[in-house]
Amino acid sequence: MVRFLVVPQWQGSPAPRAMLLVDGASAIAGDLPRASTTVLDVPVEAGESLGTGVRRLSALLRTRELVHEAMTADTVVVGGDCSVTVAALAALPGGTDDLAVVWCDAHADMNTPETSPSGAFSGMSLRAVLGEGEPQLALAPGIPRDRVITVGMRDLDDAEVAALDDLVQLSANDLDDVNSLADAVEATGASRVWVHIDVDVLDPAEIAGVSSPSPFGLSPAALSAAVRALRTRVPLAGATIAGFAPRTPADAVEDLGALLRLVGAVA
């Protein structure tokens, strides 16, 4: 049975109103089945960088410990910021040797402490999945690049462009073919897959509650259909729904239809 792990972490985000991510995770949690949902009591304080180039590192490390204690197989992690996926993968039962990762995000999240304009770990999180960046947070070993597929990226920092060169990248238009994602994952040879969804991968016309909207994104219908098709061919090891940051309770209600469609696709 699928289990939901709600991780309302905000400290990895570069957004001025990063704590809205706590409200977003809570809003989604309110529509999840209580019996199979655990909400982590993560740090609320900002934390310190501990002499590194990662802002709020001490809080991120404490959340990572809590995720490690709570992770089980078949878990859907419900957000906060994107870096919760790194913590989940580090604690994934069975390890990651046979795993592919699908990273659905408008942004690349491929900075390092040396290239990041903000020092926010969310913007370094995919790079950490690859085993690169701050050693206290990066996966060890990282997921090989030939087992990572990105979906819907369209807002990149200059330093991230070259770092993406050898990854399989699917655009919003590529998902017009409902089998394109499943084909790409199956081609990696992986026997399981983790699907990470930052909700800003959706088009701003479909969802308002994101910190950095970017035009020309996916529809919830197209992404949900692609994930469902993927699951018929490659077993899902787990998933993340992250990045929901509604400005008001009314905005949260307005967006929940799209969000629950994504939850249904991964769960």
mmCIF file of C-alpha atoms in Angstrom:
data_model
loop_
_atom_site.group_PDB
_atom_site.id
_atom_site.type_symbol
_atom_site.label_atom_id
_atom_site.label_comp_id
_atom_site.label_asym_id
_atom_site.label_seq_id
_atom_site.Cartn_x
_atom_site.Cartn_y
_atom_site.Cartn_z
ATOM 1 C CA MET A 1 0.000 0.000 0.000
ATOM 2 C CA VAL A 2 1.266 3.471 -0.844
ATOM 3 C CA ARG A 3 2.303 5.608 2.103
ATOM 4 C CA PHE A 4 2.446 9.398 2.112
ATOM 5 C CA LEU A 5 5.253 11.214 3.901
ATOM 6 C CA VAL A 6 4.621 14.941 4.237
ATOM 7 C CA VAL A 7 7.861 16.927 4.602
ATOM 8 C CA PRO A 8 7.017 20.644 4.936
ATOM 9 C CA GLN A 9 10.604 21.800 4.507
ATOM 10 C CA TRP A 10 11.161 25.346 3.250
ATOM 11 C CA GLN A 11 14.847 25.909 3.987
ATOM 12 C CA GLY A 12 16.096 24.715 0.595
ATOM 13 C CA SER A 13 14.057 27.272 -1.347
ATOM 14 C CA PRO A 14 15.453 30.507 -2.805
ATOM 15 C CA ALA A 15 12.020 32.176 -2.817
ATOM 16 C CA PRO A 16 11.430 35.302 -0.699
ATOM 17 C CA ARG A 17 8.252 33.684 0.608
ATOM 18 C CA ALA A 18 9.713 30.223 1.004
ATOM 19 C CA MET A 19 7.616 29.446 4.074
ATOM 20 C CA LEU A 20 4.545 29.307 1.846
ATOM 21 C CA LEU A 21 5.835 25.829 0.997
ATOM 22 C CA VAL A 22 4.848 24.761 4.500
ATOM 23 C CA ASP A 23 1.273 25.894 3.812
ATOM 24 C CA GLY A 24 1.291 24.106 0.459
ATOM 25 C CA ALA A 25 2.418 20.790 1.912
ATOM 26 C CA SER A 26 -0.202 21.110 4.639
ATOM 27 C CA ALA A 27 -2.936 21.854 2.096
ATOM 28 C CA ILE A 28 -2.133 18.691 0.130
ATOM 29 C CA ALA A 29 -1.881 16.654 3.337
ATOM 30 C CA GLY A 30 -5.423 17.655 4.232
ATOM 31 C CA ASP A 31 -6.729 15.684 1.245
ATOM 32 C CA LEU A 32 -4.644 12.552 1.795
ATOM 33 C CA PRO A 33 -5.914 9.453 3.619
ATOM 34 C CA ARG A 34 -5.058 9.919 7.295
ATOM 35 C CA ALA A 35 -4.347 6.266 7.980
ATOM 36 C CA SER A 36 -1.519 6.149 5.449
ATOM 37 C CA THR A 37 -0.106 9.666 5.928
ATOM 38 C CA THR A 38 2.739 10.748 8.205
ATOM 39 C CA VAL A 39 3.549 14.431 8.666
ATOM 40 C CA LEU A 40 7.124 15.048 9.797
ATOM 41 C CA ASP A 41 7.814 17.644 12.465
ATOM 42 C CA VAL A 42 10.673 19.287 10.578
ATOM 43 C CA PRO A 43 12.701 22.273 11.845
ATOM 44 C CA VAL A 44 11.044 25.646 11.424
ATOM 45 C CA GLU A 45 14.155 27.732 12.064
ATOM 46 C CA ALA A 46 16.359 28.854 9.186
ATOM 47 C CA GLY A 47 19.525 27.106 10.314
ATOM 48 C CA GLU A 48 23.125 27.936 9.446
ATOM 49 C CA SER A 49 25.420 27.328 6.496
ATOM 50 C CA LEU A 50 28.101 25.693 8.703
ATOM 51 C CA GLY A 51 30.915 27.189 6.650
ATOM 52 C CA THR A 52 29.648 25.815 3.338
ATOM 53 C CA GLY A 53 28.097 27.459 0.290
ATOM 54 C CA VAL A 54 24.668 26.013 1.160
ATOM 55 C CA ARG A 55 22.320 28.312 3.053
ATOM 56 C CA ARG A 56 20.462 26.843 6.059
ATOM 57 C CA LEU A 57 22.493 23.635 5.900
ATOM 58 C CA SER A 58 21.978 22.677 9.546
ATOM 59 C CA ALA A 59 18.179 22.615 9.123
ATOM 60 C CA LEU A 60 18.475 20.632 5.887
ATOM 61 C CA LEU A 61 20.639 18.024 7.600
ATOM 62 C CA ARG A 62 18.156 17.646 10.469
ATOM 63 C CA THR A 63 15.279 17.142 8.021
ATOM 64 C CA ARG A 64 17.382 14.562 6.177
ATOM 65 C CA GLU A 65 17.762 12.609 9.435
ATOM 66 C CA LEU A 66 14.009 12.688 10.024
ATOM 67 C CA VAL A 67 13.284 11.483 6.484
ATOM 68 C CA HIS A 68 15.788 8.651 6.922
ATOM 69 C CA GLU A 69 13.980 7.505 10.066
ATOM 70 C CA ALA A 70 10.558 7.633 8.398
ATOM 71 C CA MET A 71 11.165 6.264 4.875
ATOM 72 C CA THR A 72 9.609 2.992 3.816
ATOM 73 C CA ALA A 73 9.089 1.322 0.450
ATOM 74 C CA ASP A 74 6.335 2.682 -1.814
ATOM 75 C CA THR A 75 6.413 6.172 -0.327
ATOM 76 C CA VAL A 76 5.093 9.324 -1.962
ATOM 77 C CA VAL A 77 6.872 12.326 -0.455
ATOM 78 C CA VAL A 78 4.804 15.498 -0.347
ATOM 79 C CA GLY A 79 6.796 18.507 -0.440
ATOM 80 C CA GLY A 80 8.173 21.497 0.757
ATOM 81 C CA ASP A 81 11.009 22.339 -1.551
ATOM 82 C CA CYS A 82 12.572 20.107 -4.195
ATOM 83 C CA SER A 83 15.503 19.041 -2.078
ATOM 84 C CA VAL A 84 13.273 16.675 -0.064
ATOM 85 C CA THR A 85 13.775 14.232 -2.943
ATOM 86 C CA VAL A 86 17.501 14.053 -2.232
ATOM 87 C CA ALA A 87 16.805 13.084 1.365
ATOM 88 C CA ALA A 88 14.251 10.481 0.274
ATOM 89 C CA LEU A 89 16.591 8.870 -2.247
ATOM 90 C CA ALA A 90 19.403 8.751 0.312
ATOM 91 C CA ALA A 91 17.089 6.702 2.558
ATOM 92 C CA LEU A 92 15.344 4.628 -0.128
ATOM 93 C CA PRO A 93 14.864 0.990 0.943
ATOM 94 C CA GLY A 94 16.827 -1.240 -1.392
ATOM 95 C CA GLY A 95 19.201 1.542 -2.384
ATOM 96 C CA THR A 96 19.466 3.149 -5.809
ATOM 97 C CA ASP A 97 21.646 0.737 -7.805
ATOM 98 C CA ASP A 98 18.708 -0.308 -9.989
ATOM 99 C CA LEU A 99 16.926 3.059 -10.006
ATOM 100 C CA ALA A 100 16.109 5.621 -12.704
ATOM 101 C CA VAL A 101 15.028 9.129 -11.719
ATOM 102 C CA VAL A 102 12.529 11.237 -13.639
ATOM 103 C CA TRP A 103 12.907 14.931 -12.736
ATOM 104 C CA CYS A 104 9.873 17.013 -13.735
ATOM 105 C CA ASP A 105 10.667 20.670 -13.120
ATOM 106 C CA ALA A 106 10.612 23.995 -14.925
ATOM 107 C CA HIS A 107 14.080 24.673 -13.489
ATOM 108 C CA ALA A 108 17.217 22.610 -13.839
ATOM 109 C CA ASP A 109 18.255 22.444 -10.152
ATOM 110 C CA MET A 110 21.764 21.770 -11.458
ATOM 111 C CA ASN A 111 23.818 24.391 -9.632
ATOM 112 C CA THR A 112 26.580 23.680 -7.133
ATOM 113 C CA PRO A 113 27.623 25.798 -4.152
ATOM 114 C CA GLU A 114 30.189 27.394 -6.450
ATOM 115 C CA THR A 115 27.738 28.358 -9.212
ATOM 116 C CA SER A 116 24.514 28.987 -7.306
ATOM 117 C CA PRO A 117 23.376 32.631 -7.358
ATOM 118 C CA SER A 118 21.311 32.105 -4.183
ATOM 119 C CA GLY A 119 23.037 29.412 -2.128
ATOM 120 C CA ALA A 120 19.660 27.654 -1.887
ATOM 121 C CA PHE A 121 19.925 23.870 -1.966
ATOM 122 C CA SER A 122 16.719 23.368 -3.923
ATOM 123 C CA GLY A 123 18.527 24.811 -6.939
ATOM 124 C CA MET A 124 21.302 22.234 -6.434
ATOM 125 C CA SER A 125 19.101 19.233 -5.767
ATOM 126 C CA LEU A 126 19.291 17.404 -9.103
ATOM 127 C CA ARG A 127 23.049 17.931 -9.113
ATOM 128 C CA ALA A 128 23.109 16.312 -5.649
ATOM 129 C CA VAL A 129 21.073 13.371 -6.988
ATOM 130 C CA LEU A 130 23.914 12.874 -9.466
ATOM 131 C CA GLY A 131 26.335 12.721 -6.521
ATOM 132 C CA GLU A 132 27.845 16.163 -7.064
ATOM 133 C CA GLY A 133 28.001 19.330 -4.965
ATOM 134 C CA GLU A 134 28.062 19.649 -1.170
ATOM 135 C CA PRO A 135 29.315 16.264 0.156
ATOM 136 C CA GLN A 136 27.076 16.360 3.248
ATOM 137 C CA LEU A 137 23.987 16.409 1.025
ATOM 138 C CA ALA A 138 24.906 14.745 -2.283
ATOM 139 C CA LEU A 139 23.971 11.104 -2.861
ATOM 140 C CA ALA A 140 26.872 8.692 -2.505
ATOM 141 C CA PRO A 141 26.925 7.026 -4.923
ATOM 142 C CA GLY A 142 24.976 9.334 -7.168
ATOM 143 C CA ILE A 143 22.488 8.197 -9.791
ATOM 144 C CA PRO A 144 24.373 7.672 -13.090
ATOM 145 C CA ARG A 145 23.587 10.311 -15.689
ATOM 146 C CA ASP A 146 22.292 7.731 -18.157
ATOM 147 C CA ARG A 147 19.533 6.869 -15.665
ATOM 148 C CA VAL A 148 18.209 10.422 -15.209
ATOM 149 C CA ILE A 149 15.458 11.858 -17.436
ATOM 150 C CA THR A 150 14.349 15.474 -17.148
ATOM 151 C CA VAL A 151 10.866 16.634 -18.120
ATOM 152 C CA GLY A 152 9.634 20.135 -18.885
ATOM 153 C CA MET A 153 12.762 22.160 -18.093
ATOM 154 C CA ARG A 154 12.691 25.627 -19.631
ATOM 155 C CA ASP A 155 14.137 28.163 -17.170
ATOM 156 C CA LEU A 156 17.883 27.590 -16.752
ATOM 157 C CA ASP A 157 20.770 29.504 -15.221
ATOM 158 C CA ASP A 158 23.721 29.957 -17.592
ATOM 159 C CA ALA A 159 25.921 27.677 -15.466
ATOM 160 C CA GLU A 160 23.371 24.873 -15.704
ATOM 161 C CA VAL A 161 23.140 24.577 -19.482
ATOM 162 C CA ALA A 162 26.352 22.606 -20.067
ATOM 163 C CA ALA A 163 25.720 20.441 -16.995
ATOM 164 C CA LEU A 164 22.546 19.131 -18.653
ATOM 165 C CA ASP A 165 24.158 18.199 -21.964
ATOM 166 C CA ASP A 166 24.356 14.438 -21.472
ATOM 167 C CA LEU A 167 20.983 13.959 -19.760
ATOM 168 C CA VAL A 168 17.897 12.782 -21.621
ATOM 169 C CA GLN A 169 15.603 15.804 -21.758
ATOM 170 C CA LEU A 170 11.909 15.653 -22.657
ATOM 171 C CA SER A 171 9.996 18.829 -23.421
ATOM 172 C CA ALA A 172 6.329 19.540 -22.826
ATOM 173 C CA ASN A 173 5.720 18.818 -26.508
ATOM 174 C CA ASP A 174 7.460 15.431 -26.225
ATOM 175 C CA LEU A 175 4.759 14.322 -23.788
ATOM 176 C CA ASP A 176 2.149 14.711 -26.529
ATOM 177 C CA ASP A 177 3.190 11.099 -27.116
ATOM 178 C CA VAL A 178 1.893 9.475 -23.947
ATOM 179 C CA ASN A 179 4.519 6.718 -24.175
ATOM 180 C CA SER A 180 7.572 8.971 -24.583
ATOM 181 C CA LEU A 181 8.409 9.014 -20.875
ATOM 182 C CA ALA A 182 7.994 5.273 -20.465
ATOM 183 C CA ASP A 183 10.154 4.686 -23.542
ATOM 184 C CA ALA A 184 12.930 6.908 -22.151
ATOM 185 C CA VAL A 185 12.909 5.246 -18.729
ATOM 186 C CA GLU A 186 12.746 1.737 -20.137
ATOM 187 C CA ALA A 187 15.758 2.527 -22.332
ATOM 188 C CA THR A 188 17.877 3.146 -19.209
ATOM 189 C CA GLY A 189 17.579 -0.514 -18.221
ATOM 190 C CA ALA A 190 16.545 0.438 -14.690
ATOM 191 C CA SER A 191 14.201 -1.931 -12.871
ATOM 192 C CA ARG A 192 12.580 0.786 -10.707
ATOM 193 C CA VAL A 193 11.922 4.503 -11.100
ATOM 194 C CA TRP A 194 11.469 7.490 -8.792
ATOM 195 C CA VAL A 195 9.317 10.307 -10.187
ATOM 196 C CA HIS A 196 10.027 13.808 -8.852
ATOM 197 C CA ILE A 197 7.438 16.481 -9.690
ATOM 198 C CA ASP A 198 7.985 20.127 -8.865
ATOM 199 C CA VAL A 199 4.556 21.537 -9.582
ATOM 200 C CA ASP A 200 6.083 24.510 -11.425
ATOM 201 C CA VAL A 201 6.610 22.073 -14.312
ATOM 202 C CA LEU A 202 2.919 22.726 -15.004
ATOM 203 C CA ASP A 203 1.860 25.665 -17.109
ATOM 204 C CA PRO A 204 0.983 28.762 -15.027
ATOM 205 C CA ALA A 205 -2.483 28.658 -16.560
ATOM 206 C CA GLU A 206 -2.991 25.336 -14.771
ATOM 207 C CA ILE A 207 -1.615 26.208 -11.317
ATOM 208 C CA ALA A 208 -1.099 29.509 -9.517
ATOM 209 C CA GLY A 209 0.616 28.388 -6.316
ATOM 210 C CA VAL A 210 4.251 28.324 -7.368
ATOM 211 C CA SER A 211 7.094 30.651 -6.418
ATOM 212 C CA SER A 212 8.623 31.033 -9.892
ATOM 213 C CA PRO A 213 6.070 30.409 -12.651
ATOM 214 C CA SER A 214 7.414 29.749 -16.126
ATOM 215 C CA PRO A 215 5.281 29.774 -19.287
ATOM 216 C CA PHE A 216 4.857 26.948 -21.790
ATOM 217 C CA GLY A 217 4.618 24.172 -19.237
ATOM 218 C CA LEU A 218 2.756 20.895 -19.062
ATOM 219 C CA SER A 219 -0.897 20.280 -18.427
ATOM 220 C CA PRO A 220 -1.837 18.081 -15.444
ATOM 221 C CA ALA A 221 -3.606 15.757 -17.882
ATOM 222 C CA ALA A 222 -0.531 15.220 -20.067
ATOM 223 C CA LEU A 223 1.844 14.685 -17.155
ATOM 224 C CA SER A 224 -0.549 12.377 -15.318
ATOM 225 C CA ALA A 225 -1.121 10.292 -18.446
ATOM 226 C CA ALA A 226 2.623 9.960 -19.060
ATOM 227 C CA VAL A 227 3.271 8.873 -15.464
ATOM 228 C CA ARG A 228 0.444 6.335 -15.575
ATOM 229 C CA ALA A 229 1.821 4.908 -18.820
ATOM 230 C CA LEU A 230 5.272 4.727 -17.235
ATOM 231 C CA ARG A 231 3.941 2.785 -14.269
ATOM 232 C CA THR A 232 2.533 0.069 -16.521
ATOM 233 C CA ARG A 233 6.062 -0.675 -17.753
ATOM 234 C CA VAL A 234 8.497 0.171 -14.935
ATOM 235 C CA PRO A 235 7.684 -0.290 -11.223
ATOM 236 C CA LEU A 236 7.533 2.906 -9.214
ATOM 237 C CA ALA A 237 9.935 2.969 -6.256
ATOM 238 C CA GLY A 238 8.378 6.192 -4.978
ATOM 239 C CA ALA A 239 7.622 9.752 -5.960
ATOM 240 C CA THR A 240 7.729 13.382 -4.867
ATOM 241 C CA ILE A 241 5.190 16.171 -5.234
ATOM 242 C CA ALA A 242 6.994 19.394 -4.277
ATOM 243 C CA GLY A 243 7.028 23.145 -4.766
ATOM 244 C CA PHE A 244 3.405 24.006 -3.955
ATOM 245 C CA ALA A 245 3.365 27.504 -2.414
ATOM 246 C CA PRO A 246 -0.153 28.994 -2.430
ATOM 247 C CA ARG A 247 -0.391 32.638 -1.353
ATOM 248 C CA THR A 248 -3.813 32.223 0.292
ATOM 249 C CA PRO A 249 -6.092 29.388 1.423
ATOM 250 C CA ALA A 250 -8.414 30.261 -1.461
ATOM 251 C CA ASP A 251 -5.543 29.834 -3.926
ATOM 252 C CA ALA A 252 -4.767 26.453 -2.392
ATOM 253 C CA VAL A 253 -8.325 25.277 -2.920
ATOM 254 C CA GLU A 254 -8.250 26.518 -6.524
ATOM 255 C CA ASP A 255 -5.131 24.475 -7.296
ATOM 256 C CA LEU A 256 -5.989 21.264 -5.469
ATOM 257 C CA GLY A 257 -7.733 19.685 -8.441
ATOM 258 C CA ALA A 258 -4.542 19.737 -10.498
ATOM 259 C CA LEU A 259 -2.447 18.604 -7.552
ATOM 260 C CA LEU A 260 -4.666 15.679 -6.654
ATOM 261 C CA ARG A 261 -4.590 14.562 -10.277
ATOM 262 C CA LEU A 262 -0.805 14.296 -9.967
ATOM 263 C CA VAL A 263 -1.080 12.529 -6.608
ATOM 264 C CA GLY A 264 -3.433 10.024 -8.200
ATOM 265 C CA ALA A 265 -0.992 9.376 -11.017
ATOM 266 C CA VAL A 266 1.889 8.502 -8.678
ATOM 267 C CA ALA A 267 -0.167 6.778 -5.992
#
